[in-house]
XYZ file of C-alpha atoms in Angstrom:
568
model
C 1.518 -22.767 -10.538
C -1.598 -22.093 -9.099
C -2.437 -24.072 -5.787
C -5.448 -26.236 -5.680
C -8.518 -25.186 -3.740
C -9.697 -26.475 -0.473
C -13.014 -27.841 -2.155
C -10.791 -30.206 -4.449
C -8.507 -31.381 -2.011
C -11.406 -32.325 0.351
C -13.153 -33.906 -2.368
C -10.305 -35.903 -3.695
C -9.295 -37.296 -0.026
C -12.893 -38.257 0.490
C -13.142 -40.238 -2.940
C -9.670 -41.810 -1.978
C -11.024 -42.688 1.234
C -14.560 -44.122 0.031
C -12.786 -45.816 -2.977
C -10.386 -47.686 -0.340
C -13.168 -48.553 1.867
C -15.820 -49.585 -0.662
C -12.932 -51.757 -2.642
C -12.154 -53.503 0.780
C -16.249 -54.065 1.115
C -16.261 -55.155 -2.548
C -13.496 -57.688 -2.403
C -14.541 -59.217 1.174
C -18.198 -59.299 0.185
C -17.640 -60.995 -3.296
C -15.205 -63.651 -1.664
C -17.644 -64.298 0.960
C -20.463 -64.730 -1.490
C -18.205 -67.284 -3.467
C -17.553 -69.174 -0.497
C -20.972 -69.217 0.542
C -22.352 -70.142 -2.804
C -19.712 -72.923 -3.195
C -20.325 -74.127 0.224
C -24.109 -74.645 -0.416
C -23.368 -76.080 -3.914
C -21.060 -78.578 -2.349
C -23.534 -79.442 0.483
C -26.430 -79.610 -2.304
C -24.088 -81.844 -4.271
C -23.552 -84.042 -1.309
C -27.172 -84.384 -0.537
C -28.169 -85.198 -4.158
C -25.208 -87.883 -4.373
C -26.568 -89.377 -1.149
C -29.972 -89.349 -2.651
C -28.554 -90.960 -6.016
C -26.855 -93.667 -3.962
C -29.893 -94.685 -2.070
C -31.986 -94.863 -5.029
C -29.585 -97.057 -6.914
C -29.677 -99.325 -3.476
C -33.573 -99.439 -3.672
C -33.783 -99.942 -7.357
C -31.333 -102.847 -7.473
C -31.141 -105.428 -8.918
C -30.291 -104.544 -12.388
C -30.420 -106.893 -15.223
C -27.279 -105.728 -16.543
C -25.061 -102.712 -17.255
C -27.388 -101.406 -19.884
C -30.193 -101.148 -17.440
C -27.941 -99.428 -14.867
C -27.335 -96.836 -17.770
C -30.851 -96.626 -18.792
C -31.948 -96.069 -14.986
C -29.104 -93.210 -14.944
C -30.278 -91.671 -18.168
C -34.044 -91.656 -16.692
C -32.872 -90.268 -13.361
C -30.508 -87.332 -14.304
C -32.916 -85.015 -15.528
C -35.043 -85.234 -12.588
C -32.063 -84.543 -10.241
C -30.863 -81.937 -12.429
C -27.367 -83.051 -12.160
C -24.992 -85.070 -14.340
C -24.861 -88.708 -12.836
C -22.029 -91.096 -13.685
C -21.282 -94.641 -12.490
C -17.822 -95.861 -13.099
C -16.586 -99.463 -12.622
C -12.736 -99.755 -12.506
C -12.191 -96.576 -14.414
C -14.578 -97.540 -17.025
C -18.015 -95.359 -17.471
C -20.859 -97.576 -17.133
C -23.549 -95.121 -16.877
C -23.760 -91.318 -17.742
C -26.834 -89.310 -17.846
C -25.492 -86.604 -19.954
C -23.935 -88.909 -22.609
C -26.775 -91.533 -22.734
C -26.476 -95.316 -22.822
C -25.346 -95.511 -26.124
C -22.576 -93.226 -25.640
C -20.855 -94.469 -22.612
C -18.847 -97.073 -24.423
C -16.889 -94.485 -26.321
C -16.138 -92.365 -23.138
C -12.477 -92.458 -21.850
C -11.113 -94.112 -18.797
C -11.934 -91.966 -15.586
C -9.746 -93.891 -13.197
C -7.241 -90.914 -13.043
C -9.974 -88.222 -12.183
C -9.059 -86.696 -9.117
C -12.336 -87.056 -7.490
C -12.578 -90.807 -8.623
C -9.124 -91.489 -7.294
C -10.016 -89.850 -3.950
C -13.012 -91.873 -3.630
C -11.373 -95.001 -4.468
C -9.060 -94.249 -1.748
C -10.861 -92.489 0.901
C -14.482 -93.276 0.097
C -15.236 -89.865 -1.004
C -13.700 -87.332 -3.508
C -14.585 -83.894 -4.669
C -12.771 -81.556 -7.377
C -13.834 -78.585 -9.308
C -12.609 -78.449 -13.042
C -13.237 -78.313 -16.739
C -15.234 -81.287 -18.121
C -13.296 -82.806 -20.964
C -16.696 -84.355 -22.229
C -18.858 -81.143 -22.027
C -15.993 -78.373 -22.104
C -17.560 -76.494 -18.949
C -16.571 -75.975 -15.393
C -18.096 -78.614 -13.135
C -18.125 -79.580 -9.463
C -17.673 -83.168 -9.071
C -18.419 -85.181 -6.044
C -17.805 -89.046 -5.928
C -18.595 -91.949 -3.524
C -17.397 -95.282 -3.476
C -20.280 -97.959 -3.928
C -20.209 -101.470 -2.454
C -22.167 -102.817 -5.018
C -25.621 -104.677 -5.372
C -27.210 -107.435 -7.381
C -26.930 -106.290 -10.858
C -24.641 -103.515 -10.037
C -20.835 -104.257 -9.576
C -18.781 -102.089 -6.890
C -17.693 -98.907 -8.390
C -17.830 -95.080 -8.123
C -21.028 -93.109 -8.086
C -20.297 -89.465 -9.284
C -22.442 -86.537 -9.643
C -21.423 -83.325 -11.520
C -22.819 -79.852 -11.046
C -22.252 -77.035 -13.283
C -20.320 -74.479 -11.766
C -21.015 -71.612 -14.289
C -24.274 -71.181 -12.915
C -23.177 -70.621 -9.728
C -20.367 -68.197 -10.969
C -23.168 -66.510 -13.012
C -25.209 -66.040 -9.588
C -21.725 -64.646 -8.224
C -21.266 -62.316 -11.076
C -24.770 -60.824 -11.021
C -24.435 -60.301 -7.248
C -20.812 -58.648 -7.786
C -22.512 -56.377 -10.521
C -25.377 -55.412 -8.083
C -22.910 -54.855 -5.322
C -20.781 -52.708 -7.703
C -23.589 -50.801 -8.834
C -24.623 -49.993 -4.976
C -21.128 -49.144 -4.160
C -20.804 -47.097 -7.166
C -23.941 -45.196 -6.124
C -22.537 -44.811 -2.568
C -19.183 -43.465 -3.998
C -20.904 -40.918 -6.051
C -23.224 -39.783 -3.156
C -20.342 -39.803 -0.855
C -18.443 -37.405 -3.429
C -21.684 -35.215 -3.798
C -21.959 -35.006 0.139
C -18.213 -34.193 0.595
C -18.343 -31.592 -2.261
C -21.347 -30.048 -0.490
C -19.593 -29.952 2.822
C -16.396 -28.689 1.322
C -18.241 -25.841 -0.513
C -20.181 -24.988 2.548
C -16.796 -24.633 4.610
C -14.945 -22.930 1.723
C -18.007 -20.378 1.688
C -17.575 -19.528 5.247
C -13.702 -19.285 4.751
C -14.466 -16.982 1.865
C -16.821 -14.980 4.125
C -14.330 -14.770 6.628
C -11.458 -13.594 4.146
C -13.956 -10.923 2.865
C -14.661 -9.633 6.144
C -11.012 -9.345 6.837
C -10.378 -7.680 3.543
C -13.222 -5.066 4.131
C -11.605 -4.161 7.364
C -8.304 -3.809 5.649
C -9.914 -1.599 3.083
C -11.356 0.771 6.126
C -14.717 -0.950 6.662
C -14.335 -1.132 10.115
C -18.085 -1.875 11.013
C -17.944 -5.153 8.810
C -18.839 -8.217 11.106
C -19.333 -11.910 10.655
C -22.852 -12.873 12.103
C -23.857 -16.401 11.142
C -21.374 -19.400 11.209
C -22.412 -22.876 10.065
C -19.713 -24.854 11.917
C -19.004 -24.642 15.480
C -15.120 -24.841 14.695
C -14.986 -21.508 12.967
C -17.111 -19.553 15.654
C -13.801 -18.781 17.891
C -12.163 -17.378 14.566
C -15.148 -15.422 13.703
C -15.232 -14.172 17.098
C -11.721 -12.880 17.120
C -12.019 -11.196 13.700
C -15.075 -9.393 14.820
C -13.257 -8.160 18.126
C -10.277 -7.191 15.953
C -12.412 -5.201 13.616
C -13.900 -3.392 16.377
C -10.628 -2.661 18.192
C -9.244 -1.371 14.964
C -12.337 0.651 14.133
C -12.046 2.224 17.774
C -8.352 2.652 17.385
C -8.751 4.349 13.884
C -11.482 6.649 15.398
C -9.487 7.688 18.332
C -6.637 8.462 15.502
C -8.964 10.536 13.507
C -10.233 12.446 16.285
C -6.593 13.179 17.522
C -5.760 14.023 13.942
C -8.718 16.389 13.417
C -7.770 17.741 16.804
C -3.997 18.394 15.716
C -5.139 19.941 12.454
C -7.385 22.211 14.366
C -4.585 23.425 16.712
C -1.953 23.754 13.801
C -4.467 25.733 11.928
C -5.205 27.786 14.909
C -1.765 28.588 15.596
C -0.294 32.069 14.343
C 3.007 30.602 13.723
C 3.759 28.805 10.465
C 4.758 25.153 11.197
C 5.914 22.543 8.775
C 6.893 18.907 9.709
C 9.783 17.389 7.709
C 10.516 13.892 7.022
C 13.981 12.342 7.305
C 14.464 13.019 3.493
C 13.727 16.834 4.015
C 10.355 16.859 2.355
C 7.197 18.656 4.061
C 4.727 15.936 5.569
C 2.399 18.389 7.269
C 1.818 22.295 6.861
C -0.736 24.518 8.564
C -2.653 27.423 7.541
C -0.505 30.271 8.562
C 2.632 28.498 6.702
C 0.426 28.326 3.484
C -0.268 31.923 3.920
C 3.487 32.927 4.210
C 4.199 30.725 1.360
C 1.245 31.071 -1.091
C 3.420 30.207 -4.230
C 2.105 26.585 -4.564
C -1.129 25.458 -3.513
C 0.026 22.236 -1.724
C 3.215 22.247 0.322
C 2.893 18.565 1.258
C 5.697 16.523 -0.358
C 7.669 19.646 -1.507
C 11.174 20.548 -0.167
C 11.346 23.913 1.850
C 13.142 25.414 -1.326
C 10.324 24.190 -3.569
C 7.837 25.741 -1.054
C 9.531 29.406 -1.343
C 11.784 29.203 1.846
C 15.371 30.793 1.404
C 18.270 28.759 0.612
C 20.003 29.428 3.797
C 17.161 28.110 5.573
C 17.050 24.792 3.855
C 20.680 24.718 4.398
C 20.623 25.212 7.926
C 17.774 22.339 8.273
C 19.827 19.948 6.524
C 22.720 20.986 8.932
C 20.516 20.318 11.994
C 20.927 16.775 13.628
C 17.706 15.931 15.479
C 19.641 13.497 17.681
C 22.439 15.855 18.517
C 20.320 18.871 20.022
C 16.625 19.469 20.952
C 16.117 22.495 18.950
C 17.882 25.443 17.248
C 17.309 28.843 16.522
C 17.811 29.449 12.490
C 17.657 32.973 12.400
C 15.447 36.258 11.130
C 14.599 36.315 7.525
C 12.887 38.731 5.197
C 10.647 36.908 2.692
C 9.906 37.676 -0.879
C 6.415 38.998 0.253
C 7.981 41.675 2.608
C 7.441 39.847 5.755
C 9.983 39.071 8.181
C 10.023 35.564 10.151
C 12.057 34.051 12.656
C 12.768 30.339 12.075
C 13.473 27.511 14.825
C 13.807 23.914 14.114
C 13.486 20.908 16.559
C 13.971 17.243 16.129
C 10.613 14.847 16.260
C 10.398 11.176 16.210
C 10.269 9.853 12.513
C 9.720 6.370 10.650
C 12.059 3.622 9.856
C 14.005 6.286 7.543
C 14.961 8.230 10.576
C 13.868 11.407 12.659
C 12.156 14.395 11.237
C 12.266 17.917 11.679
C 9.587 20.481 13.068
C 10.101 24.036 11.538
C 8.371 27.148 13.013
C 8.234 30.433 11.492
C 7.310 33.034 13.504
C 5.962 36.186 11.966
C 7.845 39.340 13.527
C 7.056 41.641 10.813
C 5.420 44.047 13.196
C 8.414 43.942 15.678
C 10.878 44.213 12.834
C 8.637 47.020 11.390
C 8.875 49.012 14.790
C 12.633 48.302 15.191
C 13.120 50.025 11.728
C 10.938 52.828 12.778
C 12.851 52.936 15.916
C 16.239 52.912 14.076
C 14.933 55.569 11.808
C 13.692 57.838 14.564
C 17.054 57.491 16.432
C 18.840 58.451 13.192
C 16.417 61.304 12.672
C 16.723 62.393 16.077
C 20.526 62.216 15.891
C 20.960 64.072 12.739
C 17.876 66.515 12.855
C 17.369 67.343 16.406
C 20.906 67.113 17.895
C 22.673 69.431 15.471
C 20.023 72.330 15.749
C 20.031 71.715 19.276
C 23.673 71.988 19.822
C 23.596 75.436 17.818
C 20.967 76.753 20.137
C 22.827 75.651 23.176
C 26.015 77.362 21.799
C 24.332 80.537 20.969
C 22.585 80.656 24.204
C 25.612 79.890 26.024
C 27.446 82.697 23.956
C 24.729 85.236 24.907
C 24.483 84.487 28.462
C 28.253 84.894 28.678
C 28.023 88.195 26.958
C 25.325 89.495 29.145
C 27.453 88.319 32.063
C 30.173 90.508 30.887
C 27.938 93.693 30.480
C 27.731 96.149 33.220
C 25.526 95.335 36.373
C 22.473 97.089 37.436
C 20.381 96.790 34.050
C 17.284 94.916 35.224
C 16.352 94.036 31.595
C 19.927 92.559 31.082
C 19.482 90.331 34.245
C 16.331 89.214 33.245
C 17.533 88.109 29.765
C 20.435 86.185 31.302
C 18.217 84.466 33.455
C 16.102 83.330 30.523
C 19.087 82.390 28.616
C 20.171 80.289 31.587
C 16.922 78.543 31.380
C 17.267 77.999 27.590
C 20.784 76.412 28.142
C 19.344 74.046 31.113
C 16.439 73.088 28.836
C 18.902 72.533 25.852
C 21.061 70.406 28.275
C 18.221 68.321 29.541
C 17.132 67.677 25.950
C 20.535 66.842 24.708
C 20.693 64.375 27.661
C 17.578 62.474 26.666
C 18.758 62.391 23.131
C 22.003 60.918 24.152
C 20.159 58.368 26.438
C 18.000 57.537 23.487
C 21.000 56.871 21.536
C 22.705 54.680 24.219
C 19.395 52.698 24.404
C 19.388 52.275 20.741
C 22.924 51.145 20.559
C 22.503 48.578 23.609
C 19.404 47.222 21.803
C 20.908 46.855 18.405
C 24.106 45.273 20.020
C 21.944 42.772 22.014
C 19.974 42.081 18.708
C 23.262 41.354 16.889
C 24.443 39.030 19.801
C 21.376 36.995 19.979
C 21.048 36.588 16.119
C 22.438 33.042 14.985
C 25.737 32.703 13.499
C 25.737 32.057 9.605
C 28.522 30.387 7.783
C 30.550 32.723 5.740
C 32.198 30.060 3.637
C 28.717 28.829 2.682
C 27.727 32.261 1.398
C 30.900 32.572 -0.248
C 30.252 29.341 -2.261
C 26.610 30.143 -2.892
C 27.780 33.660 -4.343
C 30.297 31.717 -6.584
C 27.406 29.336 -7.809
C 25.291 32.348 -8.371
C 27.911 34.334 -10.353
C 29.036 31.215 -12.304
C 27.420 32.373 -15.443
C 28.518 35.803 -15.442
C 32.175 34.840 -14.825
C 32.039 32.490 -17.226
C 30.874 35.152 -20.174
C 33.789 37.507 -18.907
C 36.366 34.764 -19.212
C 37.086 35.048 -15.231
C 38.470 31.993 -13.380
C 37.637 32.256 -9.608
C 38.292 29.625 -7.111
C 38.863 29.149 -3.369
C 42.421 28.220 -2.863
C 42.524 28.358 0.679
C 39.780 27.798 3.480
C 38.641 25.772 6.515
C 37.478 22.442 6.445
C 34.332 23.333 8.581
C 32.547 26.489 8.659
C 33.202 29.887 9.355
C 30.546 31.399 11.804
C 29.885 35.137 11.689
C 27.072 37.506 13.127
C 25.770 38.684 9.668
C 22.660 38.677 7.602
C 23.310 35.648 5.225
C 21.457 37.269 2.222
C 23.561 40.605 2.708
C 26.661 38.419 2.915
C 25.904 36.585 -0.544
C 25.164 39.900 -1.976
C 28.261 41.510 -1.000
C 30.319 38.605 -2.326
C 28.515 38.418 -5.384
C 28.944 42.224 -6.189
C 32.739 41.947 -5.461
C 32.699 39.077 -7.969
C 30.768 40.799 -10.657
C 33.377 43.592 -10.527
C 36.219 41.427 -11.430
C 37.966 42.602 -14.758
C 37.357 40.377 -17.824
C 39.710 37.547 -18.591
C 41.733 37.335 -15.166
C 42.189 34.554 -12.561
C 40.984 35.050 -9.033
C 42.079 33.466 -6.111
C 40.063 33.548 -2.922
C 41.199 32.804 0.617
C 38.905 32.457 3.644
C 40.321 32.336 7.190
C 39.650 33.221 10.702
C 42.189 35.482 12.542
C 43.008 35.242 16.470
C 41.412 38.051 18.501
C 43.811 40.803 19.803
C 43.758 43.253 22.460
C 40.407 45.123 22.458
C 38.861 42.547 20.281
C 36.131 40.146 21.515
C 36.485 37.045 19.405
C 38.545 37.844 16.418
C 37.582 38.179 12.750
C 37.062 36.227 9.603
C 38.721 37.651 6.642
C 37.805 36.614 2.753
C 40.347 37.953 0.280
C 39.926 38.265 -3.382
C 43.467 38.528 -4.833
C 43.681 39.518 -8.297
C 43.401 42.509 -10.670
C 40.802 44.933 -9.380
C 38.594 46.987 -11.807
C 38.616 50.742 -12.331
C 36.081 52.486 -10.645
C 35.438 49.575 -8.105
C 32.882 50.492 -5.531
C 33.144 48.495 -2.356
C 29.750 47.277 -1.163
C 30.083 47.971 2.379
C 26.772 49.372 3.407
C 25.074 45.952 3.695
C 27.663 44.649 6.327
C 27.959 47.639 8.613
C 24.985 46.844 10.741
C 26.684 43.747 11.698
C 30.134 45.349 12.491
C 31.687 44.135 8.958
C 33.575 46.169 6.681
C 35.097 45.887 2.818
C 38.472 47.766 2.091
C 41.402 47.433 -0.269
C 44.745 45.825 0.653
C 46.563 47.067 -2.507
C 44.428 45.475 -5.138
C 43.220 42.796 -2.856
C 39.572 43.161 -1.806
C 39.264 42.026 1.799
C 35.996 41.514 3.415
C 36.310 41.494 7.429
C 33.549 40.082 9.527
C 33.302 39.649 13.323
C 33.727 36.230 14.189
C 31.017 34.532 16.088
C 31.252 31.766 18.871
C 31.110 27.931 17.655
């Protein structure tokens, strides 16, 4: 149900008030006029009655009652009233009936005014005349009598209908005036209400414009002083909101400029794990989608292991975490870190940073290749040179002394031996530095969950295993993660390779467990065992895990993947 407008409410209340006041005025005025008219008529009737009595006394004596009746018939029209003379209830004279008809008139002794006049000397009454059939004002006075006039009651009658006609005309006039006042008041109230609602409408439109972003909207003219504080408050509110929004826009532009100027790719995730902001460097790292905002990390092209790690990160539990180093499909290598950030009512968000370390990774690869080349291509020939030089020097030393040329050759061979030894020391130092560097890199690398990698490999190989009729399931495993120091993608590929080489139509039971450290071991191992028939010509994919200290071997027909266990 629609609510009535303020104009209609104001108009109805004003009309009700006017109706009440004007009704009271109408009732009071008409009653006052009626009383005034009746009082004036009564006074006029009294005066006329006194005049008739005086004229009666002056005119006496009358020869008989007929002469009295004739006199009353002659005087009545001049007075404008009905004049009646009553003796002992009998009508002797009546100006309206005439001398000929008075004998036929009924007895008037019971008339109220006659009875009062007989009792008190004066009587008055307002009633309908039985003779004339009209409402009349009767006044009567007792007469002592005079020559020719017996003692009786002189009565005078004034028509009330004429008086009521005057009152009715006054009532109609007053009613017309009050109706005009009522209508004029309603129109004035409507105009005032419209003006007030116009101000309210202007204020509401100004507030709506401010809500739509027009912060320069102001209310300049207010016709009523009562609305001035509200208009001033809304103007101040619009100015303050505009100032805050401009400040926020400046900060946002500054933030976007800072983010776009960063060399690292940066993404801000909400509590649901969707990207709410991304900078230019991140869009360059993941160019598959033109817009990353609103997407999940996996939809944006980030590795699955990154999304899993982001889902496991609790912003309230720790400030930041290094996820690890990953090679993207484009060939770039990035190091990923995540940190918590305040969010909305849904929960805290996450800030993910992708540091492009492609050049560093390339230099590490070049350094590793160089070390390998130095180890295989320089050390072996150098060992041969050193061996032949030492053999030649020993042979020369065993030869007879005194030959100067042989002594010079021995000295030259000694120099070759020393140089070869120095070069071998340099190569050994280089290999030792490389081992230390790669060992520190492995220690600094974040731990990955071997159990999660196994489950991902099972999910990825599900279609192939069903086609081969293979049933593979994890029959034993811990409730929590199995942290290892390995490349996550290489670990998934290793597990998937072992699963794909399972013979057709067999059942494969998989167990995953951590073994305690033994003497000479740092932190123990994690073993994943694939128990079931092995395929003929099985190839163990051990190369991908060797860099991290992992190995793949056969324990009878059981394929075993052993990985160094990481702390945590």
